[in-house]
C-alpha atoms as one frame of an Amber mdcrd trajectory, in Angstrom:
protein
 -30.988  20.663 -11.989 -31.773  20.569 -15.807 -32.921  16.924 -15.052 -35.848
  18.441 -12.152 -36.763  20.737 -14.881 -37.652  18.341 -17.371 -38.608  15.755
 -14.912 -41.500  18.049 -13.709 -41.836  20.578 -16.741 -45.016  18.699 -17.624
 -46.249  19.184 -14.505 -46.095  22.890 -14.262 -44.220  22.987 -11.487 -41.422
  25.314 -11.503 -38.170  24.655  -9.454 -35.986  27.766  -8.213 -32.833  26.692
  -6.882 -31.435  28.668  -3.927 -27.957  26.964  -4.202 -25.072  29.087  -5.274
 -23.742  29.637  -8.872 -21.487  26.695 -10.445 -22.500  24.876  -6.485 -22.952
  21.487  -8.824 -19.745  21.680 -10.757 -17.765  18.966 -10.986 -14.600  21.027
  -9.804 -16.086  21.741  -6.649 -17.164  18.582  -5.471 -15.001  17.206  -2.922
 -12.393  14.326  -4.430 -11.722  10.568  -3.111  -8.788  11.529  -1.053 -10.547
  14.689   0.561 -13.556  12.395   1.527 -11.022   9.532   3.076  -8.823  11.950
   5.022 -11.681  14.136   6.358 -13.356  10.772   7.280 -10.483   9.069   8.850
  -9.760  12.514  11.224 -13.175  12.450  12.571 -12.742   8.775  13.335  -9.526
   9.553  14.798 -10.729  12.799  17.155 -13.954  10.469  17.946 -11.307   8.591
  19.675 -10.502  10.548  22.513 -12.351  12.958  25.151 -13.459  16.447  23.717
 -11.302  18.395  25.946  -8.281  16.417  25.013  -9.272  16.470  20.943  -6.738
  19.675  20.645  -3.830  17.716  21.500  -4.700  14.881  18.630  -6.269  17.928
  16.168  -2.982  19.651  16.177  -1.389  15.943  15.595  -3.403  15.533  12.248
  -3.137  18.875  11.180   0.657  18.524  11.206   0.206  15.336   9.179  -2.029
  16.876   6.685   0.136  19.905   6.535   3.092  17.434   5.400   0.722  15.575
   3.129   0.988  12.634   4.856  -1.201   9.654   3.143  -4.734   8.681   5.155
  -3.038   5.280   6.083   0.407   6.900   8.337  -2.274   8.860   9.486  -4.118
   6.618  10.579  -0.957   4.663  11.830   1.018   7.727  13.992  -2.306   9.068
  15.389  -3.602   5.485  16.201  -0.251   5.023  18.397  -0.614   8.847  19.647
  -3.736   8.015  21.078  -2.696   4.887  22.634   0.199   6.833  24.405  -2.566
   9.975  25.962  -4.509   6.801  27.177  -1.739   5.509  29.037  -0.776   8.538
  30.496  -4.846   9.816  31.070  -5.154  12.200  28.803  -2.533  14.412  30.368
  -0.643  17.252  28.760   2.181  15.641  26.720   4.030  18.563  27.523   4.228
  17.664  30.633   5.267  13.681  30.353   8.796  13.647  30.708  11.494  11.246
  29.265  11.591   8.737  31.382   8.048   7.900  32.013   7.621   7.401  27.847
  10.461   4.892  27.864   8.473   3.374  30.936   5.181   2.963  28.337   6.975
   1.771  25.614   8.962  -0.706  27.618   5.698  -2.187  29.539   3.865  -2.386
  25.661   6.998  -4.466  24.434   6.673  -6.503  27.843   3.239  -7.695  27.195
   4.268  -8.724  23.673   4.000  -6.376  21.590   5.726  -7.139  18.263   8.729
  -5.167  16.330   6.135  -3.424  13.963   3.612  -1.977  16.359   6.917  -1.264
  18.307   8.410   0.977  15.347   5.022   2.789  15.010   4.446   3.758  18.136
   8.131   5.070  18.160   7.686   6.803  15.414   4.186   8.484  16.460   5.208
   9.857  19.912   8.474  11.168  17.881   6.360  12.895  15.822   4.074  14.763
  17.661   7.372  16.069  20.245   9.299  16.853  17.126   6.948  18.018  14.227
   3.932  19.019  16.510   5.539  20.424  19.553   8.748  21.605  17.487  11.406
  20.253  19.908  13.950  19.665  16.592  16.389  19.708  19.318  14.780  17.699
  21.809  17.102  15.099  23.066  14.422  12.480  22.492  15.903   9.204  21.554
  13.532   6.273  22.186  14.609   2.891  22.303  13.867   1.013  19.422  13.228
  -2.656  19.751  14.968  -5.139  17.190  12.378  -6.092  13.735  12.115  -9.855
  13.827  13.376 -10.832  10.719  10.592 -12.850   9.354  10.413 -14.440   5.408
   7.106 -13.465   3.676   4.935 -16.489   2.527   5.511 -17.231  -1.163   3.691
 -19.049  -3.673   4.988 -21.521  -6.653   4.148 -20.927 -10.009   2.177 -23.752
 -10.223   0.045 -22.541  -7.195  -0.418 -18.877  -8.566  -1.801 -20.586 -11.914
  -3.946 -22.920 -10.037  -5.583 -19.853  -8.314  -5.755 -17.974 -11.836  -7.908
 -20.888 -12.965 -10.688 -20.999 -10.749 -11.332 -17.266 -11.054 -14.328 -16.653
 -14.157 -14.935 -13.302 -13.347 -13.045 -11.623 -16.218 -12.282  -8.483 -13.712
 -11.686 -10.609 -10.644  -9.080 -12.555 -12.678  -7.644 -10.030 -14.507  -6.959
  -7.731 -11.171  -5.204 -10.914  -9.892  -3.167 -11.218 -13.094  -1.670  -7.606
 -12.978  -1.137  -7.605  -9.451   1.272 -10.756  -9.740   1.970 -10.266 -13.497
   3.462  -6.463 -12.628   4.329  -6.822  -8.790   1.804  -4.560  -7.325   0.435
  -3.416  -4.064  -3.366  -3.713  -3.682  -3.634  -0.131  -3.267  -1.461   0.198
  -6.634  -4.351  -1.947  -8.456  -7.314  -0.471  -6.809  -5.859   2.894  -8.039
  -4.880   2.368 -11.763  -6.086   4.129 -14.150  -6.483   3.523 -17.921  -4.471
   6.537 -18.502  -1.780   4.206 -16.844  -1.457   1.623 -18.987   1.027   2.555
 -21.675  -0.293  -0.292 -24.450   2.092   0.423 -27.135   4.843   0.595 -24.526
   3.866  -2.461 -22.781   4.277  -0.703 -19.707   2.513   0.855 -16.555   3.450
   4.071 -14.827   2.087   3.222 -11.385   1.823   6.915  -9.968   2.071   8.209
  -6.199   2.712   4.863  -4.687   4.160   4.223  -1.073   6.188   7.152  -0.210
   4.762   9.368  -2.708   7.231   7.726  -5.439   5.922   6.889  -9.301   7.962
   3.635 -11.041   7.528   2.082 -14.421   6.518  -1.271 -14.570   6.026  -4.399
 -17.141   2.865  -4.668 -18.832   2.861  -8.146 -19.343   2.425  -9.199 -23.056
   0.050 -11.985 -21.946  -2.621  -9.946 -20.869  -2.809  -7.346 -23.170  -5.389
  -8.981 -25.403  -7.924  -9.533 -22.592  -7.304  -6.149 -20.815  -8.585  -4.580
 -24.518 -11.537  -6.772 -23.886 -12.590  -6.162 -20.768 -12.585  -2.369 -21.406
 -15.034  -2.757 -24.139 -16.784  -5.480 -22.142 -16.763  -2.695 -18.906 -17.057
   0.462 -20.905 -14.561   1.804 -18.026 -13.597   5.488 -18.404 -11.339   5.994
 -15.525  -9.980   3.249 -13.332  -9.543  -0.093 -14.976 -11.301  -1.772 -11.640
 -14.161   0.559 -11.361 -16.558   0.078  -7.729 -20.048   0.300  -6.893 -20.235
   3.863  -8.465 -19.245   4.592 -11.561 -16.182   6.854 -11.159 -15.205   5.321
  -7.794 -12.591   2.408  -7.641 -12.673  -0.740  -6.739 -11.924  -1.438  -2.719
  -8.921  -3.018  -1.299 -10.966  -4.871   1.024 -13.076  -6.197  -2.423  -9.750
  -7.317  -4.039  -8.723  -9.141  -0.658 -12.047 -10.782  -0.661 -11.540 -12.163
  -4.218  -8.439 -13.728  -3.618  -9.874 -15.231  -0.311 -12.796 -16.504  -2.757
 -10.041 -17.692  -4.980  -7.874 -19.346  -2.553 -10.171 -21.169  -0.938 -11.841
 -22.561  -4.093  -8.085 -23.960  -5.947  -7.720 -26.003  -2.847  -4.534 -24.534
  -1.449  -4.049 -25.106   2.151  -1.017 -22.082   2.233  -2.170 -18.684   3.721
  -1.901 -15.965   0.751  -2.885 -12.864   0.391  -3.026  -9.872  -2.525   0.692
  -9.481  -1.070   2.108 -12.598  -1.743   0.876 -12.624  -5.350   3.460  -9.533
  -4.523   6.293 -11.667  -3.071   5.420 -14.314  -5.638   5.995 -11.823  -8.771
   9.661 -11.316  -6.952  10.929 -14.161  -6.132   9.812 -15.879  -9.961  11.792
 -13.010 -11.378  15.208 -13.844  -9.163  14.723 -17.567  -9.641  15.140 -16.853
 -13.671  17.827 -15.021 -13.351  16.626 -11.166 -12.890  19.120  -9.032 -11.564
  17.585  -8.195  -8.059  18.892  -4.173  -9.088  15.944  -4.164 -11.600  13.550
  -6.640  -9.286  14.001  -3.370  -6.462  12.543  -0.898  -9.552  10.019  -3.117
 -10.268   8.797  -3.333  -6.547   9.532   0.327  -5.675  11.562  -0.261  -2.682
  13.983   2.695  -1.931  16.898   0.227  -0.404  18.107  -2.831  -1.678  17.984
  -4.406   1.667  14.580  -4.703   1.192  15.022  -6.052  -1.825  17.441  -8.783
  -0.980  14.714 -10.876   1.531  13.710 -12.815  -1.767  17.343 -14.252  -1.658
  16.379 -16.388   1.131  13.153 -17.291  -0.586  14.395 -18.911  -3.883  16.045
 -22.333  -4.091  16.248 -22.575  -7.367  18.436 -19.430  -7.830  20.860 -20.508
  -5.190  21.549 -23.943  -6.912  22.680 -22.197  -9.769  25.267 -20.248  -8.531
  28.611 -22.275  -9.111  31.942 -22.049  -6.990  34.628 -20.012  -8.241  36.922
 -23.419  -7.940  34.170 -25.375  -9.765  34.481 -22.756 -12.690  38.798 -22.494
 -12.763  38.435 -26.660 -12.969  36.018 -26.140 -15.936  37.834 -23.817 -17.510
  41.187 -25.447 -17.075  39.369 -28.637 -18.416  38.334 -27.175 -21.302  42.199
 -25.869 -21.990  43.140 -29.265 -21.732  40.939 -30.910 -24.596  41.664 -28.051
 -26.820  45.917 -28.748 -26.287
């Protein structure tokens, strides 16, 4: 408002503004997250009939209500309204058992794989347990076996031959941290400078997947440009600012510049943001990392998660020496010293 005032004060035209007091304060303006979730539930209730919006409203309510992120809810309600399709928008209440297992089991019949399999699982459950509050429903759905399936993985070599072609200094140096500390591209988009613990040489990555923080490497290597760049980018907030000042970069931004970057070092291997991900891991177990510290680094809340990279790494399998190979060196060595 102060800038109408001067803008037309030559003018003599006065300006009288009807809005409310403290209306333009920063503390009232809605944030990032409100925006996304109120954005994504519209989406979501655009979805379906009017007269059968209640049943999904009282589905995202009870999401919200939890403090579920916009991405499950997305997820659940996505599979939620798949299942009211199926059925025509009929009372849930009112589906029994039997003709759910029915719907699940034609979805897995036409192909359907493990993943989408789990979700939709998991989204019915919710709404009959959480929604409905049947906490002792006998609802047990049939759950249909993960494939197991080894995430693609690229060499050192290849990550540095990716690196190179990047000039961007804040394309590049959003690829660096992402491999250098092993994060998600939601974890990069979101970092802020208050974040990055210099004199630590570390980086709280806050309210990641499954609302968890973790403490991660800063690596020493890119400390020196990351100073840069800040100067260079004046940033105040995130370190990968958007469009708008204030706003962060987009995930689908960061994708695009590693497609960009991919395609331009010549690689012929599918990779993603991810893999820079999977990359960061497996490195660490082929030098010797204990995979205990490799599950901090990565945030994953059971080691089985963790222990996929085992299958991934030659290099640390070929150095792991039979017990017999070790008493035969050992009872050499006795020998020479007699």
């Amino acid at each position: 408002m102060d800038s109408l005032h001067l803008q037309f004060e030559s003018s003599g035209i006065t300006i009288t503004s009807l809005l409310p007091k403290n209306y333009l304060d920063k503390r009232n303006l809605p944030n990032k997250k409100q925006l996304d979730l109120s954005k994504t539930k519209r989406s979501l209730l655009d979805l379906v009939p009017e007269q059968v919006q209640i049943y999904l409203g009282k589905m995202i309510d009870t999401l919200l209500a939890l403090n579920y992120s916009s991405s499950t809810l997305r997820t659940y309600c996505g599979a939620f309204v798949q299942f009211l399709r199926y059925f025509e928008y009929r009372n849930p209440e009112d589906i029994n058992r039997e003709e759910i297992i029915r719907f699940l089991g034609s979805l897995m019949e036409r192909g359907l794989s493990a993943t989408s399999g789990h979700s939709m699982v998991n989204g019915v459950q919710f709404y009959y347990q959480q929604v409905l509050g049947k906490t002792d429903y006998s609802f047990v759905l049939p759950r249909p076996k993960k494939e197991k399936k080894l995430p693609a993985v690229l060499t050192m070599e290849e990550c540095l031959q990716i690196f190179k072609v990047v000039d961007n200094p804040k394309h590049k140096l959003l690829l660096l941290i992402g491999y250098g500390a092993g994060l998600r591209v939601s974890e990069i988009v979101s970092l802020k400078w208050s974040d990055i613990l210099f004199d630590e040489h570390k980086i709280h990555v806050k309210n990641a997947k499954g609302k968890k923080d973790r403490m991660v490497m800063l690596p020493y290597s890119i400390v020196t440009s990351l100073q840069l760049y800040r100067e260079l980018y004046n940033g105040k907030h995130y370190v990968f600012e958007g469009q708008f000042a204030g706003e962060p970069y987009s995930t689908g931004s960061v994708q695009q510049v590693m497609r960009n970057a991919l395609k331009l070092s010549g690689l012929e291997k599918k990779a993603t943001v991810h893999t820079l991900r999977h990359s960061f891991a497996t490195h660490l177990l082929e030098n010797g990392t204990d995979i205990r510290y490799i599950q901090q680094f990565l945030g994953h809340s059971s080691i089985k998660t963790t222990t996929i990279y085992t299958h991934l790494t030659k290099t640390a399998v070929d150095k792991i020496q039979s017990p017999l190979d070790r008493m035969v060196e050992i009872k050499g060595k006795k020998k020479l010293e007699d």
